[in-house]
XYZ file of C-alpha atoms in Angstrom:
734
model
C 133.262 -16.975 54.374
C 131.294 -13.815 55.143
C 130.132 -11.435 52.535
C 127.553 -8.779 52.045
C 124.484 -9.771 50.167
C 123.871 -8.598 46.680
C 121.502 -6.438 44.957
C 118.367 -5.805 47.155
C 114.720 -5.993 46.386
C 113.683 -7.816 43.238
C 116.765 -6.451 41.544
C 119.414 -9.100 41.814
C 120.405 -11.054 44.852
C 118.129 -9.355 47.296
C 114.845 -10.755 46.057
C 114.071 -12.266 49.437
C 116.688 -10.872 51.753
C 114.515 -8.163 53.125
C 111.701 -10.514 53.991
C 113.073 -14.018 53.827
C 113.432 -14.046 57.581
C 110.375 -11.944 58.264
C 109.333 -12.712 61.789
C 112.179 -15.191 62.189
C 114.173 -14.324 65.303
C 115.951 -17.647 65.677
C 119.509 -17.760 67.031
C 121.867 -20.346 65.615
C 124.634 -21.297 68.039
C 126.692 -22.820 65.246
C 126.343 -19.730 63.060
C 127.610 -17.502 65.872
C 130.501 -19.886 66.514
C 131.554 -20.107 62.852
C 131.447 -16.330 62.478
C 133.559 -16.091 65.631
C 136.093 -18.510 64.141
C 136.380 -16.410 61.002
C 136.661 -13.117 62.886
C 139.450 -14.591 65.015
C 141.365 -15.511 61.846
C 141.664 -11.939 60.535
C 143.890 -10.494 63.305
C 145.937 -13.706 63.247
C 146.839 -13.214 59.599
C 147.895 -9.620 60.213
C 149.981 -10.475 63.274
C 151.709 -13.432 61.649
C 152.565 -11.328 58.584
C 154.131 -8.740 60.898
C 156.329 -11.393 62.495
C 157.497 -13.048 59.278
C 158.225 -9.786 57.451
C 160.620 -8.393 60.087
C 164.212 -7.855 58.968
C 166.181 -10.549 60.747
C 169.564 -8.998 59.865
C 168.682 -5.717 61.557
C 169.558 -4.962 65.154
C 166.577 -4.280 67.338
C 166.264 -2.033 70.344
C 164.784 -3.374 73.564
C 161.577 -1.455 72.811
C 161.228 -3.136 69.405
C 161.969 -6.545 70.914
C 159.267 -6.055 73.523
C 156.816 -5.082 70.769
C 157.644 -8.229 68.762
C 157.224 -10.342 71.894
C 153.783 -8.802 72.455
C 152.821 -9.703 68.888
C 153.892 -13.301 69.460
C 151.886 -13.444 72.691
C 148.858 -11.879 70.965
C 149.013 -14.568 68.284
C 149.084 -17.252 70.959
C 146.119 -15.721 72.811
C 144.118 -15.400 69.589
C 144.877 -19.031 68.786
C 143.606 -19.966 72.239
C 140.266 -18.255 71.561
C 140.150 -19.846 68.127
C 140.740 -23.313 69.588
C 137.927 -22.867 72.124
C 135.475 -22.029 69.356
C 136.684 -24.973 67.267
C 136.332 -27.365 70.207
C 132.801 -26.105 70.871
C 131.864 -26.888 67.259
C 133.511 -30.311 67.560
C 131.520 -31.184 70.704
C 128.249 -30.483 68.861
C 129.212 -32.529 65.786
C 130.484 -35.966 66.723
C 131.032 -37.151 63.136
C 133.634 -34.401 62.617
C 134.868 -34.162 66.194
C 138.134 -36.043 65.665
C 139.142 -34.032 62.556
C 138.336 -30.686 64.174
C 140.137 -31.585 67.404
C 143.295 -32.628 65.501
C 143.284 -29.317 63.623
C 142.763 -27.447 66.907
C 145.708 -29.273 68.541
C 147.937 -28.337 65.573
C 146.836 -24.704 65.832
C 147.521 -24.655 69.581
C 151.008 -26.138 69.113
C 151.799 -23.607 66.372
C 150.636 -20.701 68.552
C 152.774 -21.856 71.490
C 155.792 -22.288 69.174
C 155.438 -18.749 67.848
C 155.135 -17.388 71.390
C 158.269 -19.275 72.456
C 160.329 -18.140 69.462
C 159.424 -14.494 70.075
C 160.117 -14.617 73.822
C 162.884 -12.062 74.499
C 163.721 -13.479 77.924
C 164.946 -16.725 76.322
C 167.600 -14.927 74.272
C 171.224 -14.291 75.269
C 172.693 -10.766 75.175
C 176.254 -11.164 73.755
C 176.391 -7.728 72.127
C 178.334 -5.061 73.969
C 176.202 -2.193 72.712
C 173.126 -3.439 74.560
C 171.275 -4.460 71.382
C 170.404 -7.999 70.262
C 169.064 -9.729 67.146
C 165.756 -11.539 67.585
C 164.639 -14.659 65.665
C 167.747 -16.747 65.562
C 165.407 -19.438 64.168
C 163.247 -17.639 61.603
C 162.674 -20.935 59.752
C 160.916 -22.273 62.854
C 158.588 -19.274 62.947
C 157.688 -19.677 59.272
C 156.970 -23.404 59.757
C 154.807 -22.675 62.790
C 152.932 -19.935 60.929
C 152.249 -22.266 58.000
C 151.007 -24.972 60.340
C 148.790 -22.458 62.110
C 147.201 -21.137 58.922
C 146.764 -24.673 57.604
C 144.985 -25.828 60.766
C 142.811 -22.702 60.859
C 141.759 -23.344 57.262
C 140.895 -26.962 58.133
C 138.627 -25.857 60.981
C 136.867 -23.308 58.764
C 136.287 -25.884 56.033
C 134.986 -28.422 58.539
C 132.717 -25.794 60.104
C 131.405 -25.034 56.612
C 130.612 -28.724 56.146
C 128.629 -28.608 59.377
C 126.558 -25.662 58.121
C 125.865 -27.426 54.798
C 124.878 -30.573 56.664
C 122.483 -28.570 58.832
C 120.794 -27.048 55.776
C 120.430 -30.451 54.089
C 119.006 -31.977 57.281
C 116.578 -29.088 57.637
C 115.503 -29.449 53.988
C 114.888 -33.176 54.481
C 112.681 -32.470 57.518
C 110.662 -29.949 55.502
C 110.232 -32.433 52.629
C 109.130 -35.205 54.978
C 106.500 -32.972 56.567
C 105.343 -31.793 53.122
C 104.732 -35.433 52.138
C 102.525 -35.844 55.206
C 100.656 -32.641 54.319
C 99.987 -33.918 50.791
C 98.324 -37.072 52.122
C 96.336 -35.553 55.007
C 92.565 -36.079 54.905
C 91.171 -34.391 58.027
C 91.221 -30.676 58.797
C 92.319 -31.230 62.412
C 95.272 -33.383 61.360
C 96.241 -30.775 58.752
C 96.346 -28.005 61.378
C 98.663 -30.052 63.616
C 101.060 -31.004 60.806
C 101.069 -27.502 59.293
C 102.079 -26.073 62.677
C 105.120 -28.374 62.669
C 105.775 -27.476 59.007
C 105.756 -23.764 59.884
C 108.401 -24.237 62.583
C 110.583 -26.244 60.209
C 110.266 -23.583 57.512
C 111.323 -20.925 60.035
C 114.455 -22.915 60.840
C 115.182 -23.518 57.152
C 114.656 -19.849 56.299
C 117.068 -18.809 59.052
C 119.801 -21.248 57.994
C 119.525 -20.368 54.297
C 119.403 -16.635 55.092
C 122.692 -16.895 56.983
C 124.157 -18.909 54.132
C 122.999 -16.341 51.592
C 124.815 -13.614 53.531
C 127.981 -15.732 53.514
C 128.013 -16.401 49.750
C 130.652 -14.443 47.832
C 129.443 -15.387 44.346
C 126.805 -12.790 43.340
C 125.161 -15.227 40.915
C 124.722 -17.885 43.604
C 123.479 -15.243 46.002
C 120.809 -14.178 43.502
C 119.741 -17.786 42.929
C 119.487 -18.380 46.669
C 117.430 -15.211 47.078
C 115.052 -16.268 44.290
C 114.589 -19.771 45.752
C 113.943 -18.373 49.231
C 111.420 -15.895 47.774
C 109.497 -18.795 46.226
C 109.458 -20.715 49.511
C 108.331 -17.706 51.499
C 105.413 -16.859 49.214
C 104.417 -20.481 48.619
C 104.102 -21.188 52.347
C 100.980 -18.996 52.552
C 99.691 -20.381 49.242
C 100.157 -23.902 50.570
C 98.007 -23.103 53.605
C 95.013 -21.734 51.689
C 95.302 -24.202 48.778
C 95.371 -27.171 51.164
C 92.436 -25.840 53.215
C 90.421 -25.339 50.012
C 91.204 -28.901 48.926
C 90.082 -30.290 52.294
C 86.875 -28.230 52.208
C 86.086 -29.299 48.610
C 87.710 -32.751 48.249
C 85.937 -33.639 44.988
C 86.919 -30.409 43.205
C 89.504 -31.158 40.507
C 90.671 -27.526 40.132
C 91.328 -27.296 43.892
C 93.586 -30.373 43.741
C 95.357 -28.972 40.682
C 95.911 -25.708 42.526
C 97.410 -27.430 45.570
C 99.647 -29.732 43.525
C 101.110 -26.727 41.707
C 102.205 -25.172 45.015
C 103.784 -28.401 46.280
C 105.659 -28.920 43.004
C 107.067 -25.381 43.008
C 108.220 -25.636 46.627
C 110.011 -28.920 45.954
C 111.854 -27.395 42.993
C 112.884 -24.407 45.145
C 114.135 -26.689 47.932
C 116.232 -28.630 45.414
C 117.701 -25.366 44.063
C 118.814 -24.339 47.551
C 120.657 -27.640 48.002
C 122.275 -27.266 44.556
C 123.625 -23.880 45.626
C 124.937 -24.846 49.083
C 126.544 -28.086 47.827
C 127.893 -26.327 44.698
C 126.241 -28.794 42.303
C 126.061 -27.253 38.819
C 123.210 -28.476 36.624
C 124.240 -29.221 33.040
C 121.513 -26.923 31.683
C 123.577 -23.872 32.619
C 126.278 -24.744 30.094
C 123.797 -24.438 27.186
C 124.983 -21.644 24.867
C 121.386 -20.482 24.374
C 121.349 -19.412 28.032
C 123.927 -16.678 27.291
C 122.254 -13.282 26.961
C 122.811 -10.903 24.042
C 124.494 -8.279 26.231
C 126.877 -10.876 27.667
C 127.652 -12.163 24.170
C 128.357 -8.630 22.885
C 130.613 -7.918 25.865
C 132.706 -11.058 25.243
C 132.798 -10.402 21.479
C 134.102 -6.849 21.987
C 136.782 -8.127 24.383
C 137.944 -10.577 21.707
C 138.200 -8.001 18.924
C 139.970 -5.515 21.199
C 142.592 -8.188 21.921
C 143.549 -8.028 18.238
C 145.364 -4.760 18.986
C 147.956 -6.757 20.938
C 147.755 -10.188 19.333
C 146.596 -10.703 15.738
C 146.548 -14.482 16.205
C 144.440 -14.488 19.354
C 141.247 -15.588 17.590
C 140.437 -17.257 14.276
C 138.323 -15.365 11.746
C 135.855 -18.249 11.551
C 135.286 -18.259 15.325
C 134.766 -14.501 15.385
C 132.167 -14.717 12.586
C 130.409 -17.638 14.300
C 130.292 -15.718 17.613
C 128.686 -12.678 15.986
C 126.148 -14.855 14.170
C 125.210 -16.540 17.466
C 124.628 -13.106 19.024
C 122.551 -11.852 16.095
C 120.562 -15.094 16.034
C 119.469 -14.378 19.616
C 118.141 -10.966 18.519
C 115.377 -12.990 16.848
C 113.767 -13.120 20.298
C 113.082 -9.417 19.710
C 112.334 -9.393 15.980
C 110.052 -12.474 16.132
C 108.091 -11.157 19.111
C 104.515 -10.122 18.358
C 104.888 -7.325 20.903
C 107.885 -5.600 19.253
C 106.851 -2.492 17.306
C 107.496 -2.301 13.562
C 109.964 0.598 14.025
C 112.039 -1.276 16.618
C 112.029 -4.460 14.516
C 113.267 -2.640 11.405
C 115.965 -0.820 13.351
C 117.254 -4.053 14.979
C 117.450 -5.805 11.585
C 119.221 -2.804 10.069
C 121.812 -2.663 12.878
C 122.365 -6.443 12.673
C 123.118 -6.164 8.940
C 125.439 -3.236 9.601
C 127.340 -5.233 12.278
C 127.903 -8.082 9.783
C 129.282 -5.633 7.218
C 131.614 -4.040 9.766
C 132.919 -7.477 10.765
C 133.690 -8.345 7.140
C 135.606 -5.079 6.842
C 137.483 -5.854 10.061
C 138.412 -9.339 8.819
C 139.708 -7.867 5.556
C 141.920 -5.323 7.360
C 142.945 -7.987 9.874
C 144.251 -10.212 7.037
C 146.272 -7.306 5.640
C 147.719 -6.573 9.091
C 148.901 -10.186 9.423
C 150.722 -9.940 6.088
C 152.269 -6.471 6.432
C 152.543 -4.497 9.665
C 152.718 -0.933 8.422
C 151.550 2.128 10.311
C 148.667 2.786 7.883
C 147.367 -0.808 8.210
C 147.584 -0.644 11.993
C 145.591 2.602 11.983
C 143.029 1.059 9.638
C 142.686 -1.952 11.950
C 142.138 0.364 14.924
C 139.451 2.233 12.967
C 137.701 -1.034 12.038
C 137.678 -2.177 15.673
C 136.174 1.151 16.754
C 133.533 0.989 14.003
C 132.259 -2.483 14.868
C 132.307 -1.626 18.583
C 130.212 1.450 17.857
C 127.825 -0.607 15.708
C 127.321 -3.161 18.507
C 126.797 -0.383 21.049
C 124.032 1.041 18.850
C 122.467 -2.435 18.660
C 122.614 -2.680 22.463
C 120.850 0.682 22.801
C 118.089 -0.387 20.431
C 117.539 -3.734 22.159
C 117.497 -2.047 25.568
C 115.009 0.554 24.342
C 112.770 -2.148 22.835
C 112.661 -4.315 25.975
C 112.328 -1.556 28.559
C 109.707 0.395 26.596
C 107.633 -2.759 26.182
C 107.940 -3.532 29.913
C 107.047 0.016 30.945
C 103.977 0.081 28.688
C 102.867 -3.324 29.934
C 103.242 -2.409 33.613
C 101.348 0.824 33.075
C 98.531 -0.926 31.206
C 98.063 -3.602 33.887
C 98.654 -1.358 36.912
C 94.973 -1.365 37.922
C 94.685 -5.206 37.806
C 91.308 -5.097 36.035
C 91.455 -8.774 35.001
C 92.160 -9.971 38.557
C 89.251 -7.934 39.929
C 86.971 -9.316 37.221
C 88.013 -12.893 38.010
C 87.248 -12.377 41.701
C 83.825 -10.893 40.923
C 83.039 -13.651 38.415
C 83.994 -16.289 40.986
C 81.805 -14.828 43.732
C 78.880 -14.611 41.301
C 79.509 -18.164 40.026
C 79.536 -17.181 36.321
C 81.340 -19.903 34.361
C 81.033 -18.014 31.038
C 82.718 -14.970 32.555
C 85.425 -17.206 34.032
C 86.398 -18.521 30.580
C 86.557 -14.984 29.150
C 88.721 -13.497 31.902
C 90.888 -16.629 32.235
C 91.722 -16.200 28.549
C 92.611 -12.517 29.117
C 94.837 -13.403 32.077
C 96.594 -16.053 29.971
C 97.305 -13.418 27.312
C 98.629 -11.052 29.967
C 100.784 -13.841 31.380
C 102.309 -14.602 27.963
C 103.087 -10.912 27.458
C 104.801 -10.656 30.842
C 106.738 -13.903 30.374
C 108.040 -12.796 26.969
C 108.896 -9.338 28.311
C 110.922 -10.898 31.158
C 112.760 -12.958 28.548
C 113.652 -9.825 26.586
C 114.628 -7.936 29.747
C 117.000 -10.748 30.644
C 118.913 -10.157 27.381
C 119.480 -6.492 28.339
C 119.810 -6.875 32.134
C 123.555 -6.199 32.129
C 124.518 -8.142 35.276
C 124.276 -11.800 36.287
C 122.197 -11.131 39.461
C 119.648 -9.207 37.376
C 119.614 -12.026 34.811
C 118.688 -14.450 37.605
C 115.966 -12.081 38.776
C 114.494 -11.904 35.253
C 114.381 -15.711 35.108
C 112.735 -15.779 38.554
C 110.106 -13.230 37.426
C 109.441 -15.192 34.222
C 108.900 -18.451 36.126
C 106.717 -16.733 38.728
C 104.359 -15.228 36.136
C 104.201 -18.529 34.267
C 103.254 -20.601 37.322
C 101.175 -18.061 39.256
C 99.059 -17.175 36.215
C 97.927 -20.770 35.827
C 97.351 -21.137 39.575
C 95.128 -18.025 39.652
C 92.949 -19.547 36.922
C 92.555 -22.858 38.810
C 91.815 -20.976 42.073
C 89.216 -18.832 40.245
C 87.623 -21.949 38.772
C 87.275 -23.446 42.266
C 85.597 -20.282 43.562
C 83.240 -20.135 40.541
C 82.169 -23.724 41.239
C 81.732 -22.924 44.957
C 80.830 -19.198 45.025
C 79.777 -19.185 48.674
C 83.046 -20.771 49.918
C 84.998 -18.318 52.092
C 88.180 -20.402 51.987
C 88.031 -20.605 48.155
C 87.719 -16.793 48.023
C 90.635 -16.406 50.478
C 92.709 -18.784 48.360
C 92.094 -16.767 45.178
C 92.985 -13.558 47.049
C 96.343 -15.036 48.132
C 97.312 -15.990 44.569
C 96.173 -12.617 43.198
C 98.304 -10.860 45.852
C 101.320 -12.920 44.742
C 100.701 -11.781 41.148
C 100.375 -8.122 42.168
C 103.542 -8.421 44.255
C 105.452 -9.781 41.257
C 104.177 -6.918 39.078
C 105.511 -4.487 41.690
C 108.825 -6.351 41.813
C 109.061 -6.194 38.026
C 108.708 -2.411 38.181
C 111.708 -2.283 40.540
C 113.608 -4.672 38.279
C 112.965 -2.424 35.266
C 114.322 0.611 37.137
C 117.481 -1.229 38.154
C 118.095 -2.463 34.585
C 117.752 1.124 33.338
C 120.110 2.363 36.064
C 122.778 -0.187 35.163
C 122.488 0.578 31.443
C 122.690 4.354 31.888
C 125.441 4.186 34.521
C 123.579 6.500 36.887
C 123.452 4.080 39.768
C 125.407 1.170 38.407
C 127.424 0.887 41.623
C 124.566 1.378 44.061
C 123.739 -2.315 44.453
C 126.602 -2.837 46.843
C 125.051 -0.213 49.081
C 121.426 -1.268 48.679
C 122.031 -4.470 50.560
C 121.292 -5.981 53.889
C 123.908 -5.558 56.633
C 127.211 -7.317 56.438
C 128.031 -9.680 59.317
C 128.730 -7.459 62.305
C 132.164 -6.973 63.808
C 130.721 -7.298 67.293
C 127.458 -8.277 68.912
C 126.711 -4.877 70.431
C 123.785 -4.267 68.112
C 122.340 -7.781 67.813
C 118.946 -6.643 69.063
C 118.654 -4.168 66.223
C 118.419 -6.981 63.688
C 114.765 -7.392 64.600
C 112.459 -5.050 62.655
C 111.976 -1.838 64.617
C 108.442 -0.615 65.374
C 108.329 3.172 65.756
C 105.302 4.981 67.063
C 103.159 7.250 64.844
C 105.019 10.436 65.773
C 108.421 8.905 65.034
C 107.149 7.548 61.713
C 105.857 10.985 60.719
C 109.166 12.681 61.564
C 111.251 10.073 59.745
C 108.945 10.320 56.708
C 109.296 14.127 56.667
C 113.100 13.904 56.844
C 113.024 11.263 54.119
C 110.988 13.454 51.789
C 113.587 16.226 52.007
C 116.328 13.652 51.504
C 114.560 12.336 48.398
C 114.379 15.844 46.916
C 118.076 16.414 47.592
C 118.871 13.087 45.931
C 117.022 14.239 42.822
C 118.921 17.540 42.876
C 122.237 15.701 43.174
C 121.358 13.409 40.247
C 120.475 16.438 38.111
C 123.887 17.960 38.886
C 125.619 14.651 38.116
C 123.841 14.350 34.748
C 125.348 17.718 33.659
C 128.887 16.287 33.603
C 130.099 14.996 30.252
C 132.749 12.817 31.875
C 130.736 10.436 34.066
C 133.943 8.673 35.168
C 135.298 11.803 36.849
C 136.222 10.979 40.466
C 134.039 13.763 41.867
C 131.079 12.441 39.858
C 131.687 8.828 40.891
C 131.834 9.563 44.605
C 128.853 11.907 44.306
C 126.879 9.164 42.537
C 127.722 6.661 45.269
C 126.615 9.083 47.993
C 123.405 9.781 46.107
C 122.767 6.017 45.789
C 123.041 5.508 49.559
C 120.862 8.551 50.240
C 118.241 7.159 47.878
C 118.163 3.846 49.770
C 117.644 5.778 53.032
C 114.821 7.722 51.395
C 113.136 4.433 50.410
C 113.523 3.207 53.994
C 111.654 6.247 55.348
C 108.745 5.315 53.047
C 108.751 1.709 54.269
C 110.100 0.524 50.918
C 113.356 -0.834 49.558
C 115.739 -3.444 50.993
C 116.694 -1.676 54.236
C 114.578 -3.171 57.003
C 116.318 -2.543 60.326
C 118.324 0.109 62.113
C 121.478 -1.978 61.611
C 120.877 -1.883 57.830
C 120.773 1.916 58.065
C 123.954 2.125 60.147
C 125.892 -0.035 57.689
C 124.814 2.181 54.805
C 125.683 5.372 56.694
C 129.205 4.128 57.400
C 129.664 3.762 53.653
C 128.083 7.193 53.072
C 130.560 8.877 55.448
C 133.535 7.106 53.821
C 132.442 8.195 50.345
C 131.990 11.762 51.631
C 135.605 11.853 52.803
C 136.789 10.452 49.453
C 134.778 13.124 47.654
C 136.337 15.844 49.817
C 139.817 14.520 48.977
C 139.034 14.547 45.215
C 137.639 18.095 45.378
C 140.758 19.243 47.246
C 142.933 17.782 44.485
C 140.808 19.573 41.875
C 141.070 22.877 43.764
C 144.861 22.928 43.231
C 144.250 23.695 39.545
C 142.210 26.825 40.359
C 142.980 30.456 41.093
C 142.956 31.649 44.690
C 139.403 33.076 44.730
C 137.872 29.974 43.130
C 139.951 27.676 45.318
C 138.713 29.492 48.447
C 135.063 28.953 47.479
C 135.644 25.219 47.113
C 137.633 24.867 50.328
C 134.872 26.613 52.293
C 132.374 23.971 51.134
C 134.835 21.128 51.837
C 135.405 22.437 55.354
C 131.662 22.090 55.946
C 131.537 18.514 54.601
C 134.512 16.889 56.380
C 133.330 17.579 59.993
C 129.864 16.228 59.113
C 131.461 13.006 57.792
C 133.363 12.534 61.055
C 130.259 13.347 63.122
C 128.233 10.787 61.179
C 130.925 8.147 61.762
C 130.827 8.900 65.495
C 127.035 8.572 65.641
C 127.007 5.247 63.773
C 129.626 3.751 66.115
C 127.798 4.794 69.294
C 125.850 1.963 71.054
C 122.149 1.787 70.234
C 120.891 1.194 73.784
C 117.118 1.784 73.726
C 117.060 4.892 71.544
C 117.085 3.270 68.120
C 114.922 5.769 66.289
C 116.588 8.744 67.951
C 119.850 7.498 66.449
C 118.255 6.922 63.026
C 116.733 10.416 63.240
C 120.138 11.992 63.943
C 121.792 10.002 61.158
C 119.236 10.974 58.522
C 119.443 14.633 59.625
C 123.239 14.562 59.173
C 122.848 12.790 55.844
C 120.424 15.462 54.664
C 122.919 18.216 55.596
C 125.706 16.394 53.762
C 123.518 15.916 50.678
C 122.781 19.660 50.623
C 126.539 20.344 50.629
C 127.034 17.638 47.973
C 124.576 19.403 45.650
C 126.459 22.694 46.176
C 129.829 21.049 45.587
C 128.740 19.277 42.401
C 127.283 22.497 40.998
C 130.316 24.581 41.955
C 132.846 22.028 40.664
C 130.966 21.773 37.357
C 131.016 25.562 36.867
C 134.676 25.872 37.864
C 135.658 22.997 35.594
C 133.898 24.684 32.643
C 135.622 27.954 33.522
C 138.996 26.194 33.691
C 138.409 24.573 30.287
C 137.491 27.920 28.706
C 140.623 29.552 30.111
C 142.766 26.688 28.846
C 141.133 26.912 25.410
C 141.782 30.658 25.250
C 145.405 30.088 26.228
C 145.812 27.470 23.499
C 144.177 29.810 20.945
C 146.476 32.707 21.901
C 149.536 30.443 21.813
C 148.593 29.131 18.369
C 148.033 32.680 17.073
C 151.406 33.834 18.412
C 153.166 30.883 16.829
C 151.492 31.619 13.465
C 152.430 35.332 13.722
C 155.998 34.388 14.554
C 156.236 32.218 11.461
C 154.852 35.054 9.339
């Protein structure tokens, strides 16, 4: 049930994770109980497996028998703790109490049975050599284990139903209060109801945040994050839009502005319920929703299957699939914002892909009729050619979308139109409003279309969801800014109308910033530099114990601590850049040393962002979780470098081993620091961790550089050896 959240920040699943619970320090008794139930299950599975897998035809010593008995007793004790948690959940949920209690009784009986069947004192000792055989009734143990696992699963499923029910109930309370807010007429009544609404939103945000952390499906996680991001931002918009409407009740644009916020929040609330209840809207099955990159990936998998099975796919289906992919490239070629050069290149590559497919189909037909070696080789060549052609098309589409996005973000970085709208509103100039509203609409259309193109080249499902979220946000927020600006222009002296416009403009600026992060992550995935970093740039996984629960609240360092952390972070950022430069030198990016180095660099980069107050890491516990991963990857890197060193001469091997001997102790030290209790010295611990990380990154840069040089040297020596061998063989023939 528990899982780490997905990609952080705007990129992927983390669109709201960092801030979705901002200021929310609610404790959910049920959430703690359900996590406890799940954590109890893990050791049970391991212990039961140990019992069932023992060799019942093997004689056991007294020491082994005592060990098996302890395992049986441990299972029974764990079941006892499990049952207590289950009963506590049952007592709080009367509609499911009977079902949960029955499952708990079954679990308790199974645990007691296992304990009885592994009790050494109940066995006879007929053997003369002092040894006995345990488990005279292994069938009974297996039955008890199956009953236990079945009952545990029932409790977990029922507990999950409770959580879903809580979220639905919370959503219904929020909707009911929103209906009251829509109809309110007096400012005093609005303040009272909005206070209640705020508390309900806090509860809903907490429940959905916990659920988001528990989702295993990255696509669902991204959708949940996007919906929660909408709700978080719209809560502030709802406040100012409603106040403006109450202050200017006859203003049509103010009402339009408020209605837009309510409508968007209702849609987001419905999306959350769709996700938690696993309801799949039929729109998602539409083939037009499949991106070009996804279509190319599936197409390439199909043609590569022809190597093993020539009848896997029909020629007509393969042609239709390619045409569907190329038809979607019209989003690029028909766009007014695509340059002439990019458009021509996309059309040229599309034509080339069609030609390569026709060639493949021709060779494919020959291969079905006669399976000779030459035909097989020709088929292989055709598959490689069309794959290469599609890869070139992918590169061109990626270049088109990302270049357009980068240019657009750069052009609108200073937010000139927003500033002009604010000034026009304060001065009450209706002519100016029309001019700048038109410019903002043009900017909105550009951004919406760019998000649509970015979605085609995003490369992962979470990033696809984020592109859709960005597209919808620009579409809605752009129109809301115009209506808010119109209200201010009609009432230029209204402070609340000015505050309302500021809130919507801030939401726009925030989305522009998020789009910049999204663009970087799409580039990283495409280039493979940090394609695996998203697992690390995430919020903390559910903790194994509650020792650091306090650290989940955002930490507030003093000025001196901030300055020191920022200084350490700057050095860490520079080392990350150095490491990436060393990684980029390697031709084989799938080399184990490169992969582990890239992962370490990805974690270090997330820590660097944290020291600047940016990125998805928000608390000390986030940092600790990332550092545990960093230390593990460091040890894996050391192991890979050691394996590589065995191919080298003594002097070169010694240089490598000296660097490894510096890295391994630092990895162990970092693991020790992260496992130590926080107590009240949170930032001292973070300080130590980042210092260790910086030292390890310095060694990583040295190792990557040294390994690259030694690998080149090894290749040159091997090439010389091959050349000499070839020459000798030629001379011998002569």
